[in-house]
PDB file of N, CA, C, O and CB in Angstrom:
ATOM      1  N   MET A   1      -7.065  19.079  13.950  1.00  0.00           N
ATOM      2  CA  MET A   1      -6.133  18.579  12.976  1.00  0.00           C
ATOM      3  C   MET A   1      -5.628  19.684  12.059  1.00  0.00           C
ATOM      4  O   MET A   1      -4.847  19.416  11.146  1.00  0.00           O
ATOM      5  CB  MET A   1      -6.770  17.485  12.172  1.00  0.00           C
ATOM      6  N   SER A   2      -6.048  20.884  12.278  1.00  0.00           N
ATOM      7  CA  SER A   2      -5.608  21.960  11.402  1.00  0.00           C
ATOM      8  C   SER A   2      -4.124  22.243  11.543  1.00  0.00           C
ATOM      9  O   SER A   2      -3.549  22.906  10.680  1.00  0.00           O
ATOM     10  CB  SER A   2      -6.393  23.210  11.686  1.00  0.00           C
ATOM     11  N   GLY A   3      -3.486  21.764  12.601  1.00  0.00           N
ATOM     12  CA  GLY A   3      -2.062  21.995  12.801  1.00  0.00           C
ATOM     13  C   GLY A   3      -1.167  21.026  12.053  1.00  0.00           C
ATOM     14  O   GLY A   3       0.055  21.180  12.068  1.00  0.00           O
ATOM     15  N   ALA A   4      -1.752  20.027  11.395  1.00  0.00           N
ATOM     16  CA  ALA A   4      -0.947  19.049  10.662  1.00  0.00           C
ATOM     17  C   ALA A   4      -0.378  19.691   9.404  1.00  0.00           C
ATOM     18  O   ALA A   4      -1.089  20.381   8.674  1.00  0.00           O
ATOM     19  CB  ALA A   4      -1.788  17.800  10.300  1.00  0.00           C
ATOM     20  N   SER A   5       0.899  19.464   9.157  1.00  0.00           N
ATOM     21  CA  SER A   5       1.570  19.994   7.976  1.00  0.00           C
ATOM     22  C   SER A   5       2.776  19.116   7.681  1.00  0.00           C
ATOM     23  O   SER A   5       3.132  18.271   8.502  1.00  0.00           O
ATOM     24  CB  SER A   5       1.994  21.485   8.179  1.00  0.00           C
ATOM     25  N   PRO A   6       3.417  19.298   6.521  1.00  0.00           N
ATOM     26  CA  PRO A   6       4.613  18.491   6.237  1.00  0.00           C
ATOM     27  C   PRO A   6       5.687  18.617   7.318  1.00  0.00           C
ATOM     28  O   PRO A   6       6.419  17.662   7.581  1.00  0.00           O
ATOM     29  CB  PRO A   6       5.199  18.896   4.900  1.00  0.00           C
ATOM     30  N   LYS A   7       5.781  19.775   7.934  1.00  0.00           N
ATOM     31  CA  LYS A   7       6.781  19.958   8.984  1.00  0.00           C
ATOM     32  C   LYS A   7       6.281  19.506  10.347  1.00  0.00           C
ATOM     33  O   LYS A   7       7.073  19.302  11.267  1.00  0.00           O
ATOM     34  CB  LYS A   7       7.198  21.408   9.054  1.00  0.00           C
ATOM     35  N   ASN A   8       4.983  19.352  10.479  1.00  0.00           N
ATOM     36  CA  ASN A   8       4.378  18.947  11.743  1.00  0.00           C
ATOM     37  C   ASN A   8       3.284  17.919  11.461  1.00  0.00           C
ATOM     38  O   ASN A   8       2.102  18.235  11.600  1.00  0.00           O
ATOM     39  CB  ASN A   8       3.801  20.178  12.509  1.00  0.00           C
ATOM     40  N   PRO A   9       3.651  16.687  11.065  1.00  0.00           N
ATOM     41  CA  PRO A   9       2.638  15.700  10.671  1.00  0.00           C
ATOM     42  C   PRO A   9       1.805  15.224  11.856  1.00  0.00           C
ATOM     43  O   PRO A   9       2.276  15.179  12.993  1.00  0.00           O
ATOM     44  CB  PRO A   9       3.305  14.505  10.005  1.00  0.00           C
ATOM     45  N   LEU A  10       0.567  14.873  11.565  1.00  0.00           N
ATOM     46  CA  LEU A  10      -0.314  14.264  12.547  1.00  0.00           C
ATOM     47  C   LEU A  10       0.014  12.778  12.592  1.00  0.00           C
ATOM     48  O   LEU A  10       0.030  12.114  11.556  1.00  0.00           O
ATOM     49  CB  LEU A  10      -1.826  14.511  12.201  1.00  0.00           C
ATOM     50  N   ARG A  11       0.273  12.258  13.776  1.00  0.00           N
ATOM     51  CA  ARG A  11       0.539  10.825  13.938  1.00  0.00           C
ATOM     52  C   ARG A  11      -0.506  10.248  14.876  1.00  0.00           C
ATOM     53  O   ARG A  11      -0.789  10.811  15.933  1.00  0.00           O
ATOM     54  CB  ARG A  11       1.984  10.568  14.485  1.00  0.00           C
ATOM     55  N   VAL A  12      -1.070   9.129  14.479  1.00  0.00           N
ATOM     56  CA  VAL A  12      -2.095   8.463  15.270  1.00  0.00           C
ATOM     57  C   VAL A  12      -1.646   7.031  15.506  1.00  0.00           C
ATOM     58  O   VAL A  12      -1.333   6.315  14.555  1.00  0.00           O
ATOM     59  CB  VAL A  12      -3.490   8.510  14.562  1.00  0.00           C
ATOM     60  N   GLY A  13      -1.611   6.612  16.746  1.00  0.00           N
ATOM     61  CA  GLY A  13      -1.280   5.233  17.083  1.00  0.00           C
ATOM     62  C   GLY A  13      -2.534   4.504  17.530  1.00  0.00           C
ATOM     63  O   GLY A  13      -3.311   5.032  18.325  1.00  0.00           O
ATOM     64  N   ILE A  14      -2.734   3.313  17.031  1.00  0.00           N
ATOM     65  CA  ILE A  14      -3.905   2.512  17.385  1.00  0.00           C
ATOM     66  C   ILE A  14      -3.413   1.175  17.906  1.00  0.00           C
ATOM     67  O   ILE A  14      -2.651   0.486  17.229  1.00  0.00           O
ATOM     68  CB  ILE A  14      -4.870   2.323  16.163  1.00  0.00           C
ATOM     69  N   GLY A  15      -3.836   0.809  19.082  1.00  0.00           N
ATOM     70  CA  GLY A  15      -3.445  -0.465  19.670  1.00  0.00           C
ATOM     71  C   GLY A  15      -4.639  -1.135  20.322  1.00  0.00           C
ATOM     72  O   GLY A  15      -5.646  -0.485  20.603  1.00  0.00           O
ATOM     73  N   GLY A  16      -4.530  -2.409  20.559  1.00  0.00           N
ATOM     74  CA  GLY A  16      -5.602  -3.136  21.224  1.00  0.00           C
ATOM     75  C   GLY A  16      -5.493  -4.617  20.942  1.00  0.00           C
ATOM     76  O   GLY A  16      -4.693  -5.044  20.109  1.00  0.00           O
ATOM     77  N   PRO A  17      -6.299  -5.397  21.636  1.00  0.00           N
ATOM     78  CA  PRO A  17      -6.251  -6.849  21.455  1.00  0.00           C
ATOM     79  C   PRO A  17      -6.830  -7.281  20.108  1.00  0.00           C
ATOM     80  O   PRO A  17      -7.508  -6.507  19.432  1.00  0.00           O
ATOM     81  CB  PRO A  17      -7.004  -7.538  22.582  1.00  0.00           C
ATOM     82  N   VAL A  18      -6.557  -8.508  19.739  1.00  0.00           N
ATOM     83  CA  VAL A  18      -7.072  -9.095  18.505  1.00  0.00           C
ATOM     84  C   VAL A  18      -8.596  -8.997  18.507  1.00  0.00           C
ATOM     85  O   VAL A  18      -9.247  -9.328  19.498  1.00  0.00           O
ATOM     86  CB  VAL A  18      -6.611 -10.576  18.354  1.00  0.00           C
ATOM     87  N   GLY A  19      -9.152  -8.543  17.394  1.00  0.00           N
ATOM     88  CA  GLY A  19     -10.602  -8.484  17.251  1.00  0.00           C
ATOM     89  C   GLY A  19     -11.259  -7.253  17.841  1.00  0.00           C
ATOM     90  O   GLY A  19     -12.486  -7.184  17.907  1.00  0.00           O
ATOM     91  N   SER A  20     -10.470  -6.278  18.271  1.00  0.00           N
ATOM     92  CA  SER A  20     -11.055  -5.098  18.922  1.00  0.00           C
ATOM     93  C   SER A  20     -11.479  -4.012  17.938  1.00  0.00           C
ATOM     94  O   SER A  20     -12.080  -3.019  18.349  1.00  0.00           O
ATOM     95  CB  SER A  20     -10.071  -4.519  19.902  1.00  0.00           C
ATOM     96  N   GLY A  21     -11.179  -4.176  16.649  1.00  0.00           N
ATOM     97  CA  GLY A  21     -11.621  -3.212  15.649  1.00  0.00           C
ATOM     98  C   GLY A  21     -10.565  -2.228  15.189  1.00  0.00           C
ATOM     99  O   GLY A  21     -10.895  -1.179  14.636  1.00  0.00           O
ATOM    100  N   LYS A  22      -9.302  -2.551  15.410  1.00  0.00           N
ATOM    101  CA  LYS A  22      -8.211  -1.640  15.017  1.00  0.00           C
ATOM    102  C   LYS A  22      -8.191  -1.403  13.511  1.00  0.00           C
ATOM    103  O   LYS A  22      -8.078  -0.261  13.066  1.00  0.00           O
ATOM    104  CB  LYS A  22      -6.857  -2.203  15.467  1.00  0.00           C
ATOM    105  N   THR A  23      -8.300  -2.462  12.730  1.00  0.00           N
ATOM    106  CA  THR A  23      -8.260  -2.327  11.274  1.00  0.00           C
ATOM    107  C   THR A  23      -9.498  -1.595  10.775  1.00  0.00           C
ATOM    108  O   THR A  23      -9.391  -0.769   9.869  1.00  0.00           O
ATOM    109  CB  THR A  23      -8.149  -3.708  10.602  1.00  0.00           C
ATOM    110  N   ALA A  24     -10.652  -1.870  11.330  1.00  0.00           N
ATOM    111  CA  ALA A  24     -11.877  -1.170  10.934  1.00  0.00           C
ATOM    112  C   ALA A  24     -11.771   0.317  11.252  1.00  0.00           C
ATOM    113  O   ALA A  24     -12.203   1.151  10.456  1.00  0.00           O
ATOM    114  CB  ALA A  24     -13.104  -1.779  11.642  1.00  0.00           C
ATOM    115  N   LEU A  25     -11.209   0.653  12.391  1.00  0.00           N
ATOM    116  CA  LEU A  25     -11.003   2.052  12.750  1.00  0.00           C
ATOM    117  C   LEU A  25     -10.047   2.716  11.771  1.00  0.00           C
ATOM    118  O   LEU A  25     -10.302   3.825  11.301  1.00  0.00           O
ATOM    119  CB  LEU A  25     -10.466   2.170  14.182  1.00  0.00           C
ATOM    120  N   MET A  26      -8.959   2.044  11.469  1.00  0.00           N
ATOM    121  CA  MET A  26      -7.977   2.586  10.530  1.00  0.00           C
ATOM    122  C   MET A  26      -8.594   2.785   9.150  1.00  0.00           C
ATOM    123  O   MET A  26      -8.351   3.803   8.503  1.00  0.00           O
ATOM    124  CB  MET A  26      -6.759   1.660  10.434  1.00  0.00           C
ATOM    125  N   ASP A  27      -9.377   1.833   8.703  1.00  0.00           N
ATOM    126  CA  ASP A  27     -10.057   1.929   7.413  1.00  0.00           C
ATOM    127  C   ASP A  27     -10.974   3.150   7.387  1.00  0.00           C
ATOM    128  O   ASP A  27     -10.961   3.918   6.424  1.00  0.00           O
ATOM    129  CB  ASP A  27     -10.863   0.645   7.126  1.00  0.00           C
ATOM    130  N   GLY A  28     -11.756   3.327   8.426  1.00  0.00           N
ATOM    131  CA  GLY A  28     -12.659   4.474   8.497  1.00  0.00           C
ATOM    132  C   GLY A  28     -11.924   5.800   8.528  1.00  0.00           C
ATOM    133  O   GLY A  28     -12.316   6.748   7.847  1.00  0.00           O
ATOM    134  N   LEU A  29     -10.862   5.874   9.312  1.00  0.00           N
ATOM    135  CA  LEU A  29     -10.068   7.103   9.380  1.00  0.00           C
ATOM    136  C   LEU A  29      -9.452   7.442   8.025  1.00  0.00           C
ATOM    137  O   LEU A  29      -9.496   8.590   7.585  1.00  0.00           O
ATOM    138  CB  LEU A  29      -8.965   6.967  10.435  1.00  0.00           C
ATOM    139  N   CYS A  30      -8.883   6.443   7.374  1.00  0.00           N
ATOM    140  CA  CYS A  30      -8.257   6.674   6.065  1.00  0.00           C
ATOM    141  C   CYS A  30      -9.278   7.146   5.039  1.00  0.00           C
ATOM    142  O   CYS A  30      -8.999   8.065   4.269  1.00  0.00           O
ATOM    143  CB  CYS A  30      -7.571   5.396   5.566  1.00  0.00           C
ATOM    144  N   LYS A  31     -10.443   6.540   5.019  1.00  0.00           N
ATOM    145  CA  LYS A  31     -11.468   6.926   4.052  1.00  0.00           C
ATOM    146  C   LYS A  31     -11.959   8.348   4.290  1.00  0.00           C
ATOM    147  O   LYS A  31     -12.231   9.075   3.335  1.00  0.00           O
ATOM    148  CB  LYS A  31     -12.640   5.958   4.112  1.00  0.00           C
ATOM    149  N   ARG A  32     -12.075   8.749   5.544  1.00  0.00           N
ATOM    150  CA  ARG A  32     -12.538  10.110   5.842  1.00  0.00           C
ATOM    151  C   ARG A  32     -11.470  11.161   5.608  1.00  0.00           C
ATOM    152  O   ARG A  32     -11.788  12.297   5.257  1.00  0.00           O
ATOM    153  CB  ARG A  32     -13.011  10.193   7.268  1.00  0.00           C
ATOM    154  N   MET A  33     -10.221  10.805   5.795  1.00  0.00           N
ATOM    155  CA  MET A  33      -9.140  11.792   5.754  1.00  0.00           C
ATOM    156  C   MET A  33      -8.408  11.861   4.416  1.00  0.00           C
ATOM    157  O   MET A  33      -7.643  12.798   4.187  1.00  0.00           O
ATOM    158  CB  MET A  33      -8.155  11.490   6.830  1.00  0.00           C
ATOM    159  N   ARG A  34      -8.626  10.894   3.532  1.00  0.00           N
ATOM    160  CA  ARG A  34      -7.814  10.818   2.312  1.00  0.00           C
ATOM    161  C   ARG A  34      -8.014  11.996   1.369  1.00  0.00           C
ATOM    162  O   ARG A  34      -7.129  12.275   0.560  1.00  0.00           O
ATOM    163  CB  ARG A  34      -8.125   9.548   1.580  1.00  0.00           C
ATOM    164  N   GLY A  35      -9.120  12.685   1.438  1.00  0.00           N
ATOM    165  CA  GLY A  35      -9.331  13.846   0.586  1.00  0.00           C
ATOM    166  C   GLY A  35      -8.658  15.105   1.104  1.00  0.00           C
ATOM    167  O   GLY A  35      -8.506  16.079   0.366  1.00  0.00           O
ATOM    168  N   GLN A  36      -8.254  15.092   2.365  1.00  0.00           N
ATOM    169  CA  GLN A  36      -7.679  16.281   2.991  1.00  0.00           C
ATOM    170  C   GLN A  36      -6.187  16.160   3.277  1.00  0.00           C
ATOM    171  O   GLN A  36      -5.493  17.170   3.394  1.00  0.00           O
ATOM    172  CB  GLN A  36      -8.401  16.574   4.267  1.00  0.00           C
ATOM    173  N   PHE A  37      -5.696  14.944   3.390  1.00  0.00           N
ATOM    174  CA  PHE A  37      -4.317  14.720   3.816  1.00  0.00           C
ATOM    175  C   PHE A  37      -3.644  13.665   2.945  1.00  0.00           C
ATOM    176  O   PHE A  37      -4.313  12.834   2.332  1.00  0.00           O
ATOM    177  CB  PHE A  37      -4.274  14.297   5.288  1.00  0.00           C
ATOM    178  N   GLU A  38      -2.329  13.707   2.899  1.00  0.00           N
ATOM    179  CA  GLU A  38      -1.560  12.595   2.349  1.00  0.00           C
ATOM    180  C   GLU A  38      -1.420  11.587   3.483  1.00  0.00           C
ATOM    181  O   GLU A  38      -1.025  11.952   4.590  1.00  0.00           O
ATOM    182  CB  GLU A  38      -0.142  13.060   1.785  1.00  0.00           C
ATOM    183  N   LEU A  39      -1.735  10.345   3.224  1.00  0.00           N
ATOM    184  CA  LEU A  39      -1.779   9.337   4.284  1.00  0.00           C
ATOM    185  C   LEU A  39      -0.721   8.259   4.101  1.00  0.00           C
ATOM    186  O   LEU A  39      -0.367   7.886   2.983  1.00  0.00           O
ATOM    187  CB  LEU A  39      -3.148   8.699   4.336  1.00  0.00           C
ATOM    188  N   VAL A  40      -0.236   7.776   5.220  1.00  0.00           N
ATOM    189  CA  VAL A  40       0.645   6.616   5.269  1.00  0.00           C
ATOM    190  C   VAL A  40       0.137   5.733   6.399  1.00  0.00           C
ATOM    191  O   VAL A  40      -0.086   6.213   7.511  1.00  0.00           O
ATOM    192  CB  VAL A  40       2.160   7.029   5.482  1.00  0.00           C
ATOM    193  N   ALA A  41      -0.044   4.464   6.128  1.00  0.00           N
ATOM    194  CA  ALA A  41      -0.460   3.513   7.157  1.00  0.00           C
ATOM    195  C   ALA A  41       0.644   2.488   7.350  1.00  0.00           C
ATOM    196  O   ALA A  41       1.117   1.882   6.388  1.00  0.00           O
ATOM    197  CB  ALA A  41      -1.800   2.818   6.775  1.00  0.00           C
ATOM    198  N   ILE A  42       1.044   2.301   8.572  1.00  0.00           N
ATOM    199  CA  ILE A  42       2.078   1.318   8.900  1.00  0.00           C
ATOM    200  C   ILE A  42       1.450   0.274   9.810  1.00  0.00           C
ATOM    201  O   ILE A  42       0.927   0.601  10.875  1.00  0.00           O
ATOM    202  CB  ILE A  42       3.325   1.993   9.583  1.00  0.00           C
ATOM    203  N   THR A  43       1.505  -0.977   9.388  1.00  0.00           N
ATOM    204  CA  THR A  43       0.989  -2.062  10.219  1.00  0.00           C
ATOM    205  C   THR A  43       2.164  -2.861  10.764  1.00  0.00           C
ATOM    206  O   THR A  43       3.237  -2.897  10.162  1.00  0.00           O
ATOM    207  CB  THR A  43       0.019  -2.979   9.415  1.00  0.00           C
ATOM    208  N   ASN A  44       1.954  -3.488  11.887  1.00  0.00           N
ATOM    209  CA  ASN A  44       3.044  -4.277  12.466  1.00  0.00           C
ATOM    210  C   ASN A  44       2.595  -5.685  12.848  1.00  0.00           C
ATOM    211  O   ASN A  44       3.059  -6.247  13.840  1.00  0.00           O
ATOM    212  CB  ASN A  44       3.605  -3.569  13.689  1.00  0.00           C
ATOM    213  N   ASP A  45       1.699  -6.240  12.060  1.00  0.00           N
ATOM    214  CA  ASP A  45       1.278  -7.624  12.272  1.00  0.00           C
ATOM    215  C   ASP A  45       2.400  -8.529  11.772  1.00  0.00           C
ATOM    216  O   ASP A  45       2.630  -8.634  10.568  1.00  0.00           O
ATOM    217  CB  ASP A  45      -0.082  -7.937  11.535  1.00  0.00           C
ATOM    218  N   ILE A  46       3.080  -9.165  12.681  1.00  0.00           N
ATOM    219  CA  ILE A  46       4.242  -9.969  12.299  1.00  0.00           C
ATOM    220  C   ILE A  46       3.863 -11.353  11.767  1.00  0.00           C
ATOM    221  O   ILE A  46       4.728 -12.096  11.303  1.00  0.00           O
ATOM    222  CB  ILE A  46       5.166 -10.123  13.485  1.00  0.00           C
ATOM    223  N   TYR A  47       2.580 -11.702  11.831  1.00  0.00           N
ATOM    224  CA  TYR A  47       2.167 -13.038  11.421  1.00  0.00           C
ATOM    225  C   TYR A  47       1.527 -13.077  10.035  1.00  0.00           C
ATOM    226  O   TYR A  47       1.726 -14.041   9.294  1.00  0.00           O
ATOM    227  CB  TYR A  47       1.208 -13.595  12.426  1.00  0.00           C
ATOM    228  N   THR A  48       0.764 -12.049   9.674  1.00  0.00           N
ATOM    229  CA  THR A  48       0.078 -12.051   8.377  1.00  0.00           C
ATOM    230  C   THR A  48       0.191 -10.685   7.711  1.00  0.00           C
ATOM    231  O   THR A  48       0.538  -9.690   8.347  1.00  0.00           O
ATOM    232  CB  THR A  48      -1.406 -12.440   8.547  1.00  0.00           C
ATOM    233  N   ARG A  49      -0.111 -10.661   6.416  1.00  0.00           N
ATOM    234  CA  ARG A  49      -0.168  -9.402   5.662  1.00  0.00           C
ATOM    235  C   ARG A  49      -1.608  -8.981   5.418  1.00  0.00           C
ATOM    236  O   ARG A  49      -1.857  -7.998   4.719  1.00  0.00           O
ATOM    237  CB  ARG A  49       0.572  -9.540   4.323  1.00  0.00           C
ATOM    238  N   GLU A  50      -2.542  -9.702   5.978  1.00  0.00           N
ATOM    239  CA  GLU A  50      -3.958  -9.485   5.691  1.00  0.00           C
ATOM    240  C   GLU A  50      -4.393  -8.038   5.926  1.00  0.00           C
ATOM    241  O   GLU A  50      -5.033  -7.448   5.056  1.00  0.00           O
ATOM    242  CB  GLU A  50      -4.800 -10.411   6.539  1.00  0.00           C
ATOM    243  N   ASP A  51      -4.065  -7.459   7.068  1.00  0.00           N
ATOM    244  CA  ASP A  51      -4.487  -6.090   7.362  1.00  0.00           C
ATOM    245  C   ASP A  51      -3.833  -5.094   6.419  1.00  0.00           C
ATOM    246  O   ASP A  51      -4.498  -4.182   5.928  1.00  0.00           O
ATOM    247  CB  ASP A  51      -4.156  -5.731   8.806  1.00  0.00           C
ATOM    248  N   ALA A  52      -2.561  -5.251   6.162  1.00  0.00           N
ATOM    249  CA  ALA A  52      -1.861  -4.338   5.256  1.00  0.00           C
ATOM    250  C   ALA A  52      -2.469  -4.396   3.858  1.00  0.00           C
ATOM    251  O   ALA A  52      -2.658  -3.358   3.224  1.00  0.00           O
ATOM    252  CB  ALA A  52      -0.360  -4.680   5.197  1.00  0.00           C
ATOM    253  N   GLU A  53      -2.776  -5.590   3.375  1.00  0.00           N
ATOM    254  CA  GLU A  53      -3.374  -5.733   2.050  1.00  0.00           C
ATOM    255  C   GLU A  53      -4.779  -5.148   2.019  1.00  0.00           C
ATOM    256  O   GLU A  53      -5.172  -4.537   1.026  1.00  0.00           O
ATOM    257  CB  GLU A  53      -3.410  -7.204   1.636  1.00  0.00           C
ATOM    258  N   PHE A  54      -5.533  -5.329   3.089  1.00  0.00           N
ATOM    259  CA  PHE A  54      -6.885  -4.776   3.175  1.00  0.00           C
ATOM    260  C   PHE A  54      -6.856  -3.254   3.098  1.00  0.00           C
ATOM    261  O   PHE A  54      -7.681  -2.653   2.410  1.00  0.00           O
ATOM    262  CB  PHE A  54      -7.567  -5.225   4.473  1.00  0.00           C
ATOM    263  N   LEU A  55      -5.923  -2.634   3.790  1.00  0.00           N
ATOM    264  CA  LEU A  55      -5.865  -1.172   3.838  1.00  0.00           C
ATOM    265  C   LEU A  55      -5.363  -0.549   2.542  1.00  0.00           C
ATOM    266  O   LEU A  55      -5.557   0.647   2.327  1.00  0.00           O
ATOM    267  CB  LEU A  55      -4.983  -0.737   4.972  1.00  0.00           C
ATOM    268  N   THR A  56      -4.726  -1.322   1.680  1.00  0.00           N
ATOM    269  CA  THR A  56      -4.250  -0.764   0.413  1.00  0.00           C
ATOM    270  C   THR A  56      -5.312  -0.808  -0.675  1.00  0.00           C
ATOM    271  O   THR A  56      -5.104  -0.249  -1.752  1.00  0.00           O
ATOM    272  CB  THR A  56      -3.020  -1.509  -0.050  1.00  0.00           C
ATOM    273  N   ARG A  57      -6.415  -1.441  -0.431  1.00  0.00           N
ATOM    274  CA  ARG A  57      -7.492  -1.512  -1.436  1.00  0.00           C
ATOM    275  C   ARG A  57      -8.306  -0.247  -1.449  1.00  0.00           C
ATOM    276  O   ARG A  57      -9.251  -0.130  -2.229  1.00  0.00           O
ATOM    277  CB  ARG A  57      -8.404  -2.704  -1.171  1.00  0.00           C
TER     278      ARG A  57
END
């Protein structure tokens, strides 16, 4: 990840079926990386805001 920079951002895509741990993985990644990087999380759950609200806490 040392190559990540404003001109060359690191992008991570997470996909999988319902209940596979996508939000838990995202939560863990954000918590570990927030001291080293500026983070943006984009969710695409078209039915609820639950995951997006969880990740902003």
